[in-house]
Amino acid sequence: MANLRSWTLTDVSQRVYVDRLELTPGAVALTSPIAWSVRKRTLQGGLSAGVDIIEVDNGALSFTLVPTRGMGFWKGSYHGLPIGWQSPVAGPVHPAFVQALDQGGLGWLKGFDECIVRCGLASNGPPCTDVVPDNNGNPSKVNLTLRGRIANLPASRVEIQIKPGPPTELTVIGIVDEAMLFCPQWRLVTRISTTVGSNRVSISDRIINVREVPDEMELLYHCNFGRPFLEEGARMVAPSLAVAPRDARAAEDIARYAEYPAPTPGYVEQCYWHDLAAGADGMTLAMLRNAEGDRGVVVRFPKSQLPWLTQWKNTVGEREGYVTGLEPGVNLPNPKTFEREQGRVVTVAPGATYSSDLVLEVHDTAEGVSGVEAEVAALLGGRATTVHPRPVPRWSPGA
């Protein structure tokens, strides 16, 4: 760690703010056979006015992080293949333009165009009414909005670290606080890292309960992918021990849950819940691969931290937002009241930390994709997937 170099871009407590920074091997006096860079700038104009972004390029894989939007992973590219999706929302959108209570609590959608966006931390399901103690200790009804608040909160501290190699490691650290008087007080500390020349990004999150009382926490990583991985004939590949439709609409196509159609204007979204097998190391994964099987994007994560996977199929017309989501989560994104009843809402002790780790991995060869498929087969170990034809009561409200 002696060679570790660091640069503080934002520190609200010290009133530190760096508007622009560019780091390259030459700028930091490092020798590297592969050109890499880390750049920070602030966008101007339209809904992106005032949005800070950090662009990381490891020489093979590049991606953009958005400290202004909860340290989200906006878009990326691997060997020229775009990573992410084309949302009807032209972002990244400054949180000032996102009113969570709009349209009955669906306002979160007005800023939604990231490749990876965290949902939580107090709640992450659809809009619903919950009952919590007010400042006088009395039961009080509150409106929970779609997907929670964390994605629309700016980081209070941002730091870049470079650890010389080989291989050289590029890391962005961010701290985001989700807090309110008389309410839960969460602190997200995230480390987003990549090594020069690799096909991977690692996200290591630590979620701290700052309060001196226990609090409930929900967390889901909404990982969203469109073309060139999503297309007619694309498939989801995962070691699913069991899969169930969220609702009657999803049940219509349960036999084809893993398959994707061409863009279909007017398509109504379908969601499927997955219980995945994990390896001896506790890790599991899910992959979206294209029809040819020579391009794939993978999410890897410890099942003990993120025990559930939501598959979101939104194969609407191109201009509507042709996308699928592979979404590891602490819970299923149902109304929080239902998730609490099912025991899937996590309670974090005062001052305690919940750890959550995720790896995004990209393949652009048939060998890479087939290697992941072999991993999935090994995790299943010959076990068949239980495919529930209808919603399961313990997984879906009203089933």
mmCIF file with all atom_site columns, C-alpha atoms in Angstrom, residues 99-268:
data_model
loop_
_atom_site.group_PDB
_atom_site.id
_atom_site.type_symbol
_atom_site.label_atom_id
_atom_site.label_alt_id
_atom_site.label_comp_id
_atom_site.label_asym_id
_atom_site.label_entity_id
_atom_site.label_seq_id
_atom_site.pdbx_PDB_ins_code
_atom_site.Cartn_x
_atom_site.Cartn_y
_atom_site.Cartn_z
_atom_site.occupancy
_atom_site.B_iso_or_equiv
_atom_site.pdbx_formal_charge
_atom_site.auth_seq_id
_atom_site.auth_comp_id
_atom_site.auth_asym_id
_atom_site.auth_atom_id
_atom_site.pdbx_PDB_model_num
ATOM 1   C CA . GLN A 1 99  ? -39.607 14.584  -7.878  1.00 0.00 ? 99  GLN A CA 1
ATOM 2   C CA . ALA A 1 100 ? -40.131 11.176  -6.294  1.00 0.00 ? 100 ALA A CA 1
ATOM 3   C CA . LEU A 1 101 ? -43.817 11.759  -5.477  1.00 0.00 ? 101 LEU A CA 1
ATOM 4   C CA . ASP A 1 102 ? -44.780 12.574  -9.085  1.00 0.00 ? 102 ASP A CA 1
ATOM 5   C CA . GLN A 1 103 ? -47.363 10.309  -10.738 1.00 0.00 ? 103 GLN A CA 1
ATOM 6   C CA . GLY A 1 104 ? -48.310 8.538   -7.550  1.00 0.00 ? 104 GLY A CA 1
ATOM 7   C CA . GLY A 1 105 ? -44.765 7.912   -6.378  1.00 0.00 ? 105 GLY A CA 1
ATOM 8   C CA . LEU A 1 106 ? -43.265 6.928   -9.759  1.00 0.00 ? 106 LEU A CA 1
ATOM 9   C CA . GLY A 1 107 ? -41.154 10.070  -10.180 1.00 0.00 ? 107 GLY A CA 1
ATOM 10  C CA . TRP A 1 108 ? -37.916 8.044   -9.852  1.00 0.00 ? 108 TRP A CA 1
ATOM 11  C CA . LEU A 1 109 ? -38.452 6.970   -13.461 1.00 0.00 ? 109 LEU A CA 1
ATOM 12  C CA . LYS A 1 110 ? -37.811 10.537  -14.663 1.00 0.00 ? 110 LYS A CA 1
ATOM 13  C CA . GLY A 1 111 ? -34.114 10.094  -13.881 1.00 0.00 ? 111 GLY A CA 1
ATOM 14  C CA . PHE A 1 112 ? -33.696 6.406   -14.703 1.00 0.00 ? 112 PHE A CA 1
ATOM 15  C CA . ASP A 1 113 ? -31.143 5.674   -17.425 1.00 0.00 ? 113 ASP A CA 1
ATOM 16  C CA . GLU A 1 114 ? -28.151 4.133   -15.632 1.00 0.00 ? 114 GLU A CA 1
ATOM 17  C CA . CYS A 1 115 ? -26.603 0.771   -16.378 1.00 0.00 ? 115 CYS A CA 1
ATOM 18  C CA . ILE A 1 116 ? -26.279 0.021   -12.653 1.00 0.00 ? 116 ILE A CA 1
ATOM 19  C CA . VAL A 1 117 ? -28.371 1.940   -10.146 1.00 0.00 ? 117 VAL A CA 1
ATOM 20  C CA . ARG A 1 118 ? -28.812 1.153   -6.462  1.00 0.00 ? 118 ARG A CA 1
ATOM 21  C CA . CYS A 1 119 ? -32.371 0.930   -5.149  1.00 0.00 ? 119 CYS A CA 1
ATOM 22  C CA . GLY A 1 120 ? -32.887 1.558   -1.431  1.00 0.00 ? 120 GLY A CA 1
ATOM 23  C CA . LEU A 1 121 ? -31.819 2.070   1.226   1.00 0.00 ? 121 LEU A CA 1
ATOM 24  C CA . ALA A 1 122 ? -34.854 2.419   3.472   1.00 0.00 ? 122 ALA A CA 1
ATOM 25  C CA . SER A 1 123 ? -37.070 0.833   0.786   1.00 0.00 ? 123 SER A CA 1
ATOM 26  C CA . ASN A 1 124 ? -36.741 -0.329  -2.823  1.00 0.00 ? 124 ASN A CA 1
ATOM 27  C CA . GLY A 1 125 ? -40.127 -1.592  -3.978  1.00 0.00 ? 125 GLY A CA 1
ATOM 28  C CA . PRO A 1 126 ? -43.083 0.033   -5.723  1.00 0.00 ? 126 PRO A CA 1
ATOM 29  C CA . PRO A 1 127 ? -44.994 2.933   -4.189  1.00 0.00 ? 127 PRO A CA 1
ATOM 30  C CA . CYS A 1 128 ? -46.889 1.877   -1.080  1.00 0.00 ? 128 CYS A CA 1
ATOM 31  C CA . THR A 1 129 ? -48.034 3.127   2.306   1.00 0.00 ? 129 THR A CA 1
ATOM 32  C CA . ASP A 1 130 ? -46.106 2.014   5.366   1.00 0.00 ? 130 ASP A CA 1
ATOM 33  C CA . VAL A 1 131 ? -46.666 2.672   9.067   1.00 0.00 ? 131 VAL A CA 1
ATOM 34  C CA . VAL A 1 132 ? -43.704 3.879   11.130  1.00 0.00 ? 132 VAL A CA 1
ATOM 35  C CA . PRO A 1 133 ? -43.299 5.665   14.484  1.00 0.00 ? 133 PRO A CA 1
ATOM 36  C CA . ASP A 1 134 ? -43.370 9.461   14.231  1.00 0.00 ? 134 ASP A CA 1
ATOM 37  C CA . ASN A 1 135 ? -41.264 11.835  16.346  1.00 0.00 ? 135 ASN A CA 1
ATOM 38  C CA . ASN A 1 136 ? -43.678 11.306  19.255  1.00 0.00 ? 136 ASN A CA 1
ATOM 39  C CA . GLY A 1 137 ? -43.542 7.536   18.999  1.00 0.00 ? 137 GLY A CA 1
ATOM 40  C CA . ASN A 1 138 ? -47.034 7.245   17.540  1.00 0.00 ? 138 ASN A CA 1
ATOM 41  C CA . PRO A 1 139 ? -47.867 5.095   14.487  1.00 0.00 ? 139 PRO A CA 1
ATOM 42  C CA . SER A 1 140 ? -47.798 7.276   11.374  1.00 0.00 ? 140 SER A CA 1
ATOM 43  C CA . LYS A 1 141 ? -48.586 6.523   7.733   1.00 0.00 ? 141 LYS A CA 1
ATOM 44  C CA . VAL A 1 142 ? -45.847 7.403   5.228   1.00 0.00 ? 142 VAL A CA 1
ATOM 45  C CA . ASN A 1 143 ? -45.730 7.178   1.446   1.00 0.00 ? 143 ASN A CA 1
ATOM 46  C CA . LEU A 1 144 ? -42.844 5.094   0.139   1.00 0.00 ? 144 LEU A CA 1
ATOM 47  C CA . THR A 1 145 ? -41.892 5.962   -3.428  1.00 0.00 ? 145 THR A CA 1
ATOM 48  C CA . LEU A 1 146 ? -40.578 3.792   -6.241  1.00 0.00 ? 146 LEU A CA 1
ATOM 49  C CA . ARG A 1 147 ? -37.086 2.340   -5.664  1.00 0.00 ? 147 ARG A CA 1
ATOM 50  C CA . GLY A 1 148 ? -36.149 4.573   -2.746  1.00 0.00 ? 148 GLY A CA 1
ATOM 51  C CA . ARG A 1 149 ? -33.915 7.630   -2.420  1.00 0.00 ? 149 ARG A CA 1
ATOM 52  C CA . ILE A 1 150 ? -30.262 6.614   -2.627  1.00 0.00 ? 150 ILE A CA 1
ATOM 53  C CA . ALA A 1 151 ? -29.900 7.020   -6.423  1.00 0.00 ? 151 ALA A CA 1
ATOM 54  C CA . ASN A 1 152 ? -30.973 10.666  -6.234  1.00 0.00 ? 152 ASN A CA 1
ATOM 55  C CA . LEU A 1 153 ? -28.625 11.758  -3.466  1.00 0.00 ? 153 LEU A CA 1
ATOM 56  C CA . PRO A 1 154 ? -25.204 13.319  -4.173  1.00 0.00 ? 154 PRO A CA 1
ATOM 57  C CA . ALA A 1 155 ? -21.967 12.035  -2.694  1.00 0.00 ? 155 ALA A CA 1
ATOM 58  C CA . SER A 1 156 ? -20.535 14.091  0.170   1.00 0.00 ? 156 SER A CA 1
ATOM 59  C CA . ARG A 1 157 ? -17.039 12.704  -0.339  1.00 0.00 ? 157 ARG A CA 1
ATOM 60  C CA . VAL A 1 158 ? -15.352 11.435  -3.514  1.00 0.00 ? 158 VAL A CA 1
ATOM 61  C CA . GLU A 1 159 ? -11.802 10.166  -3.791  1.00 0.00 ? 159 GLU A CA 1
ATOM 62  C CA . ILE A 1 160 ? -9.712  8.586   -6.543  1.00 0.00 ? 160 ILE A CA 1
ATOM 63  C CA . GLN A 1 161 ? -7.034  6.039   -5.689  1.00 0.00 ? 161 GLN A CA 1
ATOM 64  C CA . ILE A 1 162 ? -4.400  4.585   -7.995  1.00 0.00 ? 162 ILE A CA 1
ATOM 65  C CA . LYS A 1 163 ? -2.399  1.561   -6.891  1.00 0.00 ? 163 LYS A CA 1
ATOM 66  C CA . PRO A 1 164 ? 0.548   0.914   -9.228  1.00 0.00 ? 164 PRO A CA 1
ATOM 67  C CA . GLY A 1 165 ? 0.842   -2.609  -10.597 1.00 0.00 ? 165 GLY A CA 1
ATOM 68  C CA . PRO A 1 166 ? 1.259   -4.711  -12.340 1.00 0.00 ? 166 PRO A CA 1
ATOM 69  C CA . PRO A 1 167 ? -1.631  -4.680  -12.746 1.00 0.00 ? 167 PRO A CA 1
ATOM 70  C CA . THR A 1 168 ? -2.424  -1.075  -11.889 1.00 0.00 ? 168 THR A CA 1
ATOM 71  C CA . GLU A 1 169 ? -5.709  -0.695  -10.002 1.00 0.00 ? 169 GLU A CA 1
ATOM 72  C CA . LEU A 1 170 ? -7.998  2.306   -10.503 1.00 0.00 ? 170 LEU A CA 1
ATOM 73  C CA . THR A 1 171 ? -10.488 2.975   -7.691  1.00 0.00 ? 171 THR A CA 1
ATOM 74  C CA . VAL A 1 172 ? -13.181 5.570   -7.078  1.00 0.00 ? 172 VAL A CA 1
ATOM 75  C CA . ILE A 1 173 ? -14.483 5.895   -3.515  1.00 0.00 ? 173 ILE A CA 1
ATOM 76  C CA . GLY A 1 174 ? -17.711 7.673   -2.676  1.00 0.00 ? 174 GLY A CA 1
ATOM 77  C CA . ILE A 1 175 ? -19.759 8.370   0.444   1.00 0.00 ? 175 ILE A CA 1
ATOM 78  C CA . VAL A 1 176 ? -23.496 9.029   0.160   1.00 0.00 ? 176 VAL A CA 1
ATOM 79  C CA . ASP A 1 177 ? -25.742 9.780   3.144   1.00 0.00 ? 177 ASP A CA 1
ATOM 80  C CA . GLU A 1 178 ? -29.456 8.960   3.189   1.00 0.00 ? 178 GLU A CA 1
ATOM 81  C CA . ALA A 1 179 ? -30.707 10.593  6.368   1.00 0.00 ? 179 ALA A CA 1
ATOM 82  C CA . MET A 1 180 ? -33.565 12.541  7.894   1.00 0.00 ? 180 MET A CA 1
ATOM 83  C CA . LEU A 1 181 ? -34.374 13.757  11.400  1.00 0.00 ? 181 LEU A CA 1
ATOM 84  C CA . PHE A 1 182 ? -36.459 11.199  13.344  1.00 0.00 ? 182 PHE A CA 1
ATOM 85  C CA . CYS A 1 183 ? -35.910 8.692   10.500  1.00 0.00 ? 183 CYS A CA 1
ATOM 86  C CA . PRO A 1 184 ? -33.319 6.116   9.442   1.00 0.00 ? 184 PRO A CA 1
ATOM 87  C CA . GLN A 1 185 ? -29.813 7.441   8.860   1.00 0.00 ? 185 GLN A CA 1
ATOM 88  C CA . TRP A 1 186 ? -27.809 5.397   6.355   1.00 0.00 ? 186 TRP A CA 1
ATOM 89  C CA . ARG A 1 187 ? -24.308 5.941   5.043   1.00 0.00 ? 187 ARG A CA 1
ATOM 90  C CA . LEU A 1 188 ? -23.213 4.235   1.826   1.00 0.00 ? 188 LEU A CA 1
ATOM 91  C CA . VAL A 1 189 ? -19.448 3.868   1.422   1.00 0.00 ? 189 VAL A CA 1
ATOM 92  C CA . THR A 1 190 ? -18.652 2.474   -2.012  1.00 0.00 ? 190 THR A CA 1
ATOM 93  C CA . ARG A 1 191 ? -15.389 1.413   -3.662  1.00 0.00 ? 191 ARG A CA 1
ATOM 94  C CA . ILE A 1 192 ? -15.624 0.948   -7.427  1.00 0.00 ? 192 ILE A CA 1
ATOM 95  C CA . SER A 1 193 ? -12.454 -0.605  -8.836  1.00 0.00 ? 193 SER A CA 1
ATOM 96  C CA . THR A 1 194 ? -10.985 -1.967  -12.049 1.00 0.00 ? 194 THR A CA 1
ATOM 97  C CA . THR A 1 195 ? -7.539  -3.191  -13.060 1.00 0.00 ? 195 THR A CA 1
ATOM 98  C CA . VAL A 1 196 ? -5.820  -1.928  -16.178 1.00 0.00 ? 196 VAL A CA 1
ATOM 99  C CA . GLY A 1 197 ? -6.613  -4.029  -19.249 1.00 0.00 ? 197 GLY A CA 1
ATOM 100 C CA . SER A 1 198 ? -9.306  -6.133  -17.539 1.00 0.00 ? 198 SER A CA 1
ATOM 101 C CA . ASN A 1 199 ? -12.925 -6.881  -18.482 1.00 0.00 ? 199 ASN A CA 1
ATOM 102 C CA . ARG A 1 200 ? -14.241 -6.328  -14.941 1.00 0.00 ? 200 ARG A CA 1
ATOM 103 C CA . VAL A 1 201 ? -15.502 -3.667  -12.566 1.00 0.00 ? 201 VAL A CA 1
ATOM 104 C CA . SER A 1 202 ? -15.877 -4.474  -8.862  1.00 0.00 ? 202 SER A CA 1
ATOM 105 C CA . ILE A 1 203 ? -18.360 -2.639  -6.649  1.00 0.00 ? 203 ILE A CA 1
ATOM 106 C CA . SER A 1 204 ? -17.803 -3.026  -2.920  1.00 0.00 ? 204 SER A CA 1
ATOM 107 C CA . ASP A 1 205 ? -20.469 -1.333  -0.790  1.00 0.00 ? 205 ASP A CA 1
ATOM 108 C CA . ARG A 1 206 ? -20.619 -0.873  2.959   1.00 0.00 ? 206 ARG A CA 1
ATOM 109 C CA . ILE A 1 207 ? -23.955 0.360   4.310   1.00 0.00 ? 207 ILE A CA 1
ATOM 110 C CA . ILE A 1 208 ? -23.691 1.755   7.823   1.00 0.00 ? 208 ILE A CA 1
ATOM 111 C CA . ASN A 1 209 ? -26.565 2.358   10.231  1.00 0.00 ? 209 ASN A CA 1
ATOM 112 C CA . VAL A 1 210 ? -25.478 5.702   11.679  1.00 0.00 ? 210 VAL A CA 1
ATOM 113 C CA . ARG A 1 211 ? -28.353 5.825   14.174  1.00 0.00 ? 211 ARG A CA 1
ATOM 114 C CA . GLU A 1 212 ? -28.196 4.498   17.707  1.00 0.00 ? 212 GLU A CA 1
ATOM 115 C CA . VAL A 1 213 ? -31.237 2.273   17.215  1.00 0.00 ? 213 VAL A CA 1
ATOM 116 C CA . PRO A 1 214 ? -31.804 -0.693  14.866  1.00 0.00 ? 214 PRO A CA 1
ATOM 117 C CA . ASP A 1 215 ? -33.246 0.142   11.449  1.00 0.00 ? 215 ASP A CA 1
ATOM 118 C CA . GLU A 1 216 ? -34.663 -1.723  8.457   1.00 0.00 ? 216 GLU A CA 1
ATOM 119 C CA . MET A 1 217 ? -32.729 -1.759  5.184   1.00 0.00 ? 217 MET A CA 1
ATOM 120 C CA . GLU A 1 218 ? -33.531 -2.844  1.627   1.00 0.00 ? 218 GLU A CA 1
ATOM 121 C CA . LEU A 1 219 ? -31.044 -2.912  -1.259  1.00 0.00 ? 219 LEU A CA 1
ATOM 122 C CA . LEU A 1 220 ? -31.205 -3.941  -4.908  1.00 0.00 ? 220 LEU A CA 1
ATOM 123 C CA . TYR A 1 221 ? -28.765 -3.402  -7.786  1.00 0.00 ? 221 TYR A CA 1
ATOM 124 C CA . HIS A 1 222 ? -30.808 -2.558  -10.882 1.00 0.00 ? 222 HIS A CA 1
ATOM 125 C CA . CYS A 1 223 ? -28.336 -3.776  -13.571 1.00 0.00 ? 223 CYS A CA 1
ATOM 126 C CA . ASN A 1 224 ? -29.727 -2.852  -16.982 1.00 0.00 ? 224 ASN A CA 1
ATOM 127 C CA . PHE A 1 225 ? -28.591 -3.963  -20.428 1.00 0.00 ? 225 PHE A CA 1
ATOM 128 C CA . GLY A 1 226 ? -29.727 -3.304  -23.978 1.00 0.00 ? 226 GLY A CA 1
ATOM 129 C CA . ARG A 1 227 ? -28.046 -3.779  -27.329 1.00 0.00 ? 227 ARG A CA 1
ATOM 130 C CA . PRO A 1 228 ? -25.728 -5.356  -28.416 1.00 0.00 ? 228 PRO A CA 1
ATOM 131 C CA . PHE A 1 229 ? -26.260 -7.989  -25.719 1.00 0.00 ? 229 PHE A CA 1
ATOM 132 C CA . LEU A 1 230 ? -30.055 -7.786  -25.791 1.00 0.00 ? 230 LEU A CA 1
ATOM 133 C CA . GLU A 1 231 ? -31.624 -8.727  -29.125 1.00 0.00 ? 231 GLU A CA 1
ATOM 134 C CA . GLU A 1 232 ? -34.061 -11.218 -30.601 1.00 0.00 ? 232 GLU A CA 1
ATOM 135 C CA . GLY A 1 233 ? -32.835 -14.648 -29.536 1.00 0.00 ? 233 GLY A CA 1
ATOM 136 C CA . ALA A 1 234 ? -30.766 -13.380 -26.602 1.00 0.00 ? 234 ALA A CA 1
ATOM 137 C CA . ARG A 1 235 ? -30.895 -15.485 -23.439 1.00 0.00 ? 235 ARG A CA 1
ATOM 138 C CA . MET A 1 236 ? -30.463 -15.119 -19.726 1.00 0.00 ? 236 MET A CA 1
ATOM 139 C CA . VAL A 1 237 ? -28.159 -17.798 -18.318 1.00 0.00 ? 237 VAL A CA 1
ATOM 140 C CA . ALA A 1 238 ? -28.150 -18.356 -14.556 1.00 0.00 ? 238 ALA A CA 1
ATOM 141 C CA . PRO A 1 239 ? -27.967 -21.274 -12.083 1.00 0.00 ? 239 PRO A CA 1
ATOM 142 C CA . SER A 1 240 ? -31.634 -20.968 -11.138 1.00 0.00 ? 240 SER A CA 1
ATOM 143 C CA . LEU A 1 241 ? -32.819 -23.536 -8.613  1.00 0.00 ? 241 LEU A CA 1
ATOM 144 C CA . ALA A 1 242 ? -36.302 -22.041 -8.817  1.00 0.00 ? 242 ALA A CA 1
ATOM 145 C CA . VAL A 1 243 ? -37.976 -19.337 -10.865 1.00 0.00 ? 243 VAL A CA 1
ATOM 146 C CA . ALA A 1 244 ? -41.459 -17.871 -10.531 1.00 0.00 ? 244 ALA A CA 1
ATOM 147 C CA . PRO A 1 245 ? -43.444 -15.157 -12.294 1.00 0.00 ? 245 PRO A CA 1
ATOM 148 C CA . ARG A 1 246 ? -44.101 -11.989 -10.337 1.00 0.00 ? 246 ARG A CA 1
ATOM 149 C CA . ASP A 1 247 ? -47.709 -11.735 -11.503 1.00 0.00 ? 247 ASP A CA 1
ATOM 150 C CA . ALA A 1 248 ? -50.259 -13.011 -14.008 1.00 0.00 ? 248 ALA A CA 1
ATOM 151 C CA . ARG A 1 249 ? -48.669 -11.032 -16.835 1.00 0.00 ? 249 ARG A CA 1
ATOM 152 C CA . ALA A 1 250 ? -45.286 -12.687 -16.282 1.00 0.00 ? 250 ALA A CA 1
ATOM 153 C CA . ALA A 1 251 ? -46.962 -16.099 -15.995 1.00 0.00 ? 251 ALA A CA 1
ATOM 154 C CA . GLU A 1 252 ? -48.141 -15.770 -19.604 1.00 0.00 ? 252 GLU A CA 1
ATOM 155 C CA . ASP A 1 253 ? -44.590 -16.412 -20.826 1.00 0.00 ? 253 ASP A CA 1
ATOM 156 C CA . ILE A 1 254 ? -43.110 -18.454 -17.991 1.00 0.00 ? 254 ILE A CA 1
ATOM 157 C CA . ALA A 1 255 ? -42.073 -21.197 -20.436 1.00 0.00 ? 255 ALA A CA 1
ATOM 158 C CA . ARG A 1 256 ? -39.914 -18.622 -22.228 1.00 0.00 ? 256 ARG A CA 1
ATOM 159 C CA . TYR A 1 257 ? -38.654 -16.642 -19.235 1.00 0.00 ? 257 TYR A CA 1
ATOM 160 C CA . ALA A 1 258 ? -35.007 -16.996 -20.299 1.00 0.00 ? 258 ALA A CA 1
ATOM 161 C CA . GLU A 1 259 ? -35.599 -15.957 -23.935 1.00 0.00 ? 259 GLU A CA 1
ATOM 162 C CA . TYR A 1 260 ? -35.867 -12.452 -25.338 1.00 0.00 ? 260 TYR A CA 1
ATOM 163 C CA . PRO A 1 261 ? -37.905 -11.224 -28.317 1.00 0.00 ? 261 PRO A CA 1
ATOM 164 C CA . ALA A 1 262 ? -37.159 -8.425  -30.750 1.00 0.00 ? 262 ALA A CA 1
ATOM 165 C CA . PRO A 1 263 ? -38.315 -4.919  -29.793 1.00 0.00 ? 263 PRO A CA 1
ATOM 166 C CA . THR A 1 264 ? -42.108 -5.033  -29.488 1.00 0.00 ? 264 THR A CA 1
ATOM 167 C CA . PRO A 1 265 ? -43.897 -1.660  -29.300 1.00 0.00 ? 265 PRO A CA 1
ATOM 168 C CA . GLY A 1 266 ? -46.493 -1.715  -26.537 1.00 0.00 ? 266 GLY A CA 1
ATOM 169 C CA . TYR A 1 267 ? -44.945 -4.714  -24.754 1.00 0.00 ? 267 TYR A CA 1
ATOM 170 C CA . VAL A 1 268 ? -45.967 -4.864  -21.085 1.00 0.00 ? 268 VAL A CA 1
#
